[in-house]
Amino acid sequence: MTCPSRLCDSLAMLDKTSQMRRAIANDWLVPPYYEQAENWLDPFWGEETHFRRWFEMLDLTRVVELACGHGRHAAQCIGRVGEITLVDVLQTNIDACRERFGADPRVHYLVNNGNDLPGLESGAYSALFSYDAMLHFELLDVLDYLRETARVLRPGGRALLHVSNNLENPGGHYHQNRLWRNFGSLDVVRHVADRMGLRTLEHTTIDWEGQEAIDGLLLVEKADQ
Ligand SMILES: C[S@@+](CC[C@H](N)C(=O)[O-])C[C@H]1O[C@@H](n2cnc3c(N)ncnc32)[C@H](O)[C@@H]1O
């Protein structure tokens, strides 16, 4: 169907998930978050956290970090990786990472379309992780990323994913939800991961800022073929 008006906003031409994806990405154009987040690493990298314990179960030979922001997590592990590909939907974030890591030959960069890993070789990566980001994404995009994760991991490769476990407000906008958690479910992600050939090795719900079980964390492994 053609747009009835030349003034038609291009957003109106997009399906609802694509519109939401773009709106969510735009929320993270704001620099203050990234500066503040640099001082807020303990929930992810503290020795006793699930994040840290399960991160230690990844093979860091060839890693993808999805939704890398300004690279605060990559900075924690860069000395241990063979190589790492930093992926984000925002060019501005990839630019910030380029500035941060410079021409380090271990670091590769990718601006994606918000639900894919274009150009990443199939069956080639030992690990993928994503922290503090997928919990804001549209559920359909999370499921697309599961399919892409299953595609790019080598057999035995693992992914550590921090997702929303908020089943409130179906059909709503994530700004209306506690801590901006989009509609999502750890169990749904586990189920779909299984069907895509990603076996769950570990999983837990996570309390965040006093909100009980609002997040989920899972470690999955690609089946040997
Ligand atoms: C809350 S920030 C977290 C950044 C980083 N993971 C961290 O913990 O510092 C959310 C990140 O998700 C990215 N993002 C938003 N929507 C995305 C999408 N659909 N696909 C990939 N990245 C996305 C944003 O650009 C931003 O970098």
XYZ file of C-alpha atoms and ligand atoms in Angstrom:
252
model
C 0.000 0.000 0.000
C 1.394 3.445 -0.845
C 1.527 6.294 1.644
C -1.402 8.645 1.051
C 0.632 11.737 1.894
C 4.128 12.934 0.980
C 4.347 14.146 4.552
C 3.785 10.647 5.798
C 6.309 9.905 8.518
C 8.519 7.021 7.486
C 7.832 5.499 10.902
C 4.244 4.984 9.882
C 5.482 2.773 7.082
C 7.088 0.405 9.536
C 5.367 -2.444 11.312
C 4.817 -1.992 15.015
C 7.782 -4.075 16.144
C 10.084 -2.088 13.856
C 8.673 1.181 15.184
C 9.217 0.047 18.755
C 12.718 -1.179 17.912
C 13.620 2.240 16.558
C 12.083 4.041 19.543
C 13.953 1.797 21.988
C 17.255 2.384 20.183
C 16.667 6.137 20.286
C 16.275 5.973 24.075
C 19.945 5.023 24.296
C 21.317 7.905 22.275
C 21.690 9.820 25.552
C 25.269 10.005 26.817
C 24.710 10.390 30.621
C 23.737 6.728 30.952
C 27.065 5.534 29.623
C 29.185 7.718 31.900
C 27.216 6.707 34.974
C 27.223 3.025 34.027
C 31.026 2.976 33.949
C 30.978 3.129 37.766
C 28.352 0.460 38.079
C 30.037 -2.804 37.275
C 29.737 -4.868 40.463
C 26.303 -6.365 39.644
C 27.878 -7.899 36.542
C 31.523 -8.442 37.424
C 31.431 -9.019 41.201
C 33.003 -12.404 41.948
C 29.910 -13.921 43.564
C 27.377 -12.883 40.926
C 25.722 -15.323 38.523
C 26.918 -13.068 35.724
C 30.559 -13.514 36.691
C 30.353 -17.190 37.542
C 28.678 -18.073 34.266
C 30.878 -15.717 32.261
C 33.766 -17.880 33.476
C 32.067 -20.827 31.715
C 32.488 -19.171 28.302
C 35.284 -19.982 25.875
C 36.645 -16.520 25.015
C 38.449 -17.490 21.830
C 36.013 -15.698 19.541
C 33.375 -13.619 21.296
C 30.412 -11.472 20.283
C 29.034 -8.826 22.635
C 25.514 -7.830 21.663
C 24.325 -4.282 22.467
C 27.738 -3.187 23.691
C 26.938 0.474 24.415
C 30.199 2.294 25.078
C 32.110 -0.917 25.804
C 32.158 -1.028 29.605
C 31.804 -4.835 29.622
C 34.251 -5.391 26.788
C 36.784 -3.385 28.797
C 36.437 -5.935 31.617
C 37.331 -8.912 29.469
C 39.348 -7.616 26.538
C 42.630 -8.834 28.001
C 41.305 -12.387 27.998
C 39.650 -12.713 24.591
C 41.123 -14.002 21.371
C 38.905 -11.557 19.535
C 35.652 -9.766 20.254
C 33.028 -8.358 17.899
C 31.125 -5.447 19.406
C 27.591 -5.149 18.049
C 25.128 -2.327 18.598
C 22.174 -0.857 16.736
C 23.523 2.680 17.227
C 26.378 3.942 15.089
C 27.180 6.479 17.834
C 27.878 3.631 20.271
C 30.116 1.787 17.861
C 31.949 5.072 17.232
C 32.460 5.445 21.000
C 33.841 1.901 21.168
C 36.187 2.571 18.267
C 37.485 5.578 20.150
C 37.872 3.535 23.316
C 39.579 0.459 21.861
C 41.204 2.130 18.889
C 42.807 -0.110 16.350
C 43.227 -3.043 18.767
C 43.393 -5.961 16.320
C 41.331 -8.134 18.670
C 38.291 -5.863 18.385
C 35.808 -5.872 15.510
C 32.769 -3.633 15.159
C 29.286 -4.076 13.738
C 26.271 -1.765 13.515
C 23.260 -4.016 13.069
C 19.552 -3.623 12.312
C 18.287 -4.290 15.822
C 17.423 -7.962 15.444
C 20.240 -9.586 13.478
C 23.978 -10.254 13.264
C 24.592 -9.457 9.598
C 27.904 -10.490 8.135
C 28.908 -12.641 11.108
C 30.028 -16.027 9.907
C 27.782 -18.983 10.730
C 29.097 -21.583 13.174
C 32.236 -19.572 13.899
C 31.980 -18.009 17.383
C 32.796 -19.595 20.732
C 30.668 -17.238 22.854
C 28.129 -14.424 22.796
C 27.015 -12.322 25.730
C 24.666 -9.401 26.323
C 24.140 -7.525 29.586
C 21.699 -4.807 30.627
C 20.183 -4.415 27.168
C 17.954 -7.250 25.902
C 15.611 -6.663 28.823
C 14.465 -3.515 27.022
C 14.047 -5.132 23.610
C 10.848 -6.219 21.944
C 10.187 -9.906 22.597
C 10.121 -10.664 18.864
C 13.584 -9.111 18.551
C 14.866 -11.212 21.456
C 13.604 -14.290 19.631
C 15.253 -13.144 16.380
C 18.513 -12.731 18.291
C 18.180 -16.271 19.641
C 17.965 -17.554 16.084
C 20.994 -15.466 15.082
C 22.880 -16.651 18.173
C 22.185 -20.253 17.227
C 23.413 -19.479 13.723
C 26.741 -17.832 14.617
C 27.836 -20.063 17.518
C 29.997 -23.046 16.742
C 28.800 -26.397 18.107
C 29.524 -26.308 21.840
C 29.623 -22.488 21.766
C 27.750 -20.734 24.558
C 25.685 -17.601 25.052
C 25.034 -15.708 28.290
C 21.907 -13.583 27.979
C 20.352 -11.091 30.378
C 16.654 -10.871 29.508
C 13.407 -9.465 30.847
C 11.202 -11.632 33.045
C 8.373 -9.112 33.223
C 4.991 -10.485 32.189
C 3.094 -7.345 33.123
C 1.473 -5.016 30.633
C 1.209 -7.169 27.501
C 0.861 -4.941 24.459
C 2.049 -1.931 26.407
C 5.019 0.359 25.959
C 8.115 -0.468 27.966
C 8.304 3.042 29.414
C 5.149 2.182 31.375
C 6.830 -0.822 32.998
C 8.908 -1.150 36.146
C 12.559 -0.342 35.376
C 11.672 -0.101 31.667
C 11.605 -3.899 31.419
C 9.876 -4.838 28.194
C 7.347 -7.654 28.120
C 9.350 -10.856 28.352
C 9.815 -14.182 30.051
C 12.853 -16.212 31.029
C 10.846 -19.411 30.505
C 9.714 -18.393 27.021
C 13.298 -17.570 26.077
C 14.479 -20.924 27.441
C 11.774 -22.748 25.510
C 12.461 -21.005 22.209
C 16.217 -21.376 22.708
C 15.716 -25.123 23.029
C 13.769 -25.243 19.781
C 16.574 -23.345 18.066
C 19.173 -25.855 19.191
C 20.402 -23.948 22.252
C 20.339 -26.092 25.381
C 20.003 -24.252 28.697
C 22.907 -25.082 31.013
C 22.096 -22.554 33.749
C 19.289 -20.124 34.423
C 18.010 -17.928 37.204
C 15.663 -15.062 37.833
C 17.298 -11.904 39.164
C 15.987 -9.220 41.519
C 16.875 -5.728 40.356
C 16.575 -2.557 42.412
C 14.134 -4.266 44.783
C 11.942 -5.693 42.013
C 11.693 -9.403 42.616
C 12.531 -11.754 39.717
C 12.096 -8.969 37.168
C 15.067 -10.160 35.105
C 16.360 -13.476 33.901
C 19.829 -14.723 33.100
C 20.518 -17.835 31.100
C 23.552 -19.679 29.827
C 22.842 -21.757 26.738
C 24.995 -24.057 24.660
C 24.674 -24.850 20.992
C 24.118 -28.538 20.429
C 26.757 -30.577 18.636
C 25.476 -31.470 15.205
C 21.095 0.172 28.638
S 22.200 0.250 27.280
C 23.387 -1.011 27.765
C 24.681 -0.949 27.048
C 25.701 -2.011 27.509
N 25.206 -3.347 27.324
C 26.054 -1.768 28.945
O 25.622 -2.537 29.812
O 26.743 -0.785 29.205
C 21.269 -0.551 26.020
C 22.049 -0.797 24.743
O 21.241 -1.529 23.819
C 21.431 -0.977 22.528
N 20.258 -1.351 21.750
C 19.002 -0.865 21.855
N 18.184 -1.541 21.045
C 18.949 -2.483 20.411
C 18.671 -3.516 19.476
N 17.431 -3.753 19.038
N 19.688 -4.300 19.057
C 20.956 -4.080 19.498
N 21.275 -3.122 20.383
C 20.276 -2.342 20.849
C 21.581 0.493 22.791
O 22.123 1.178 21.712
C 22.472 0.458 24.021
O 23.817 0.315 23.650
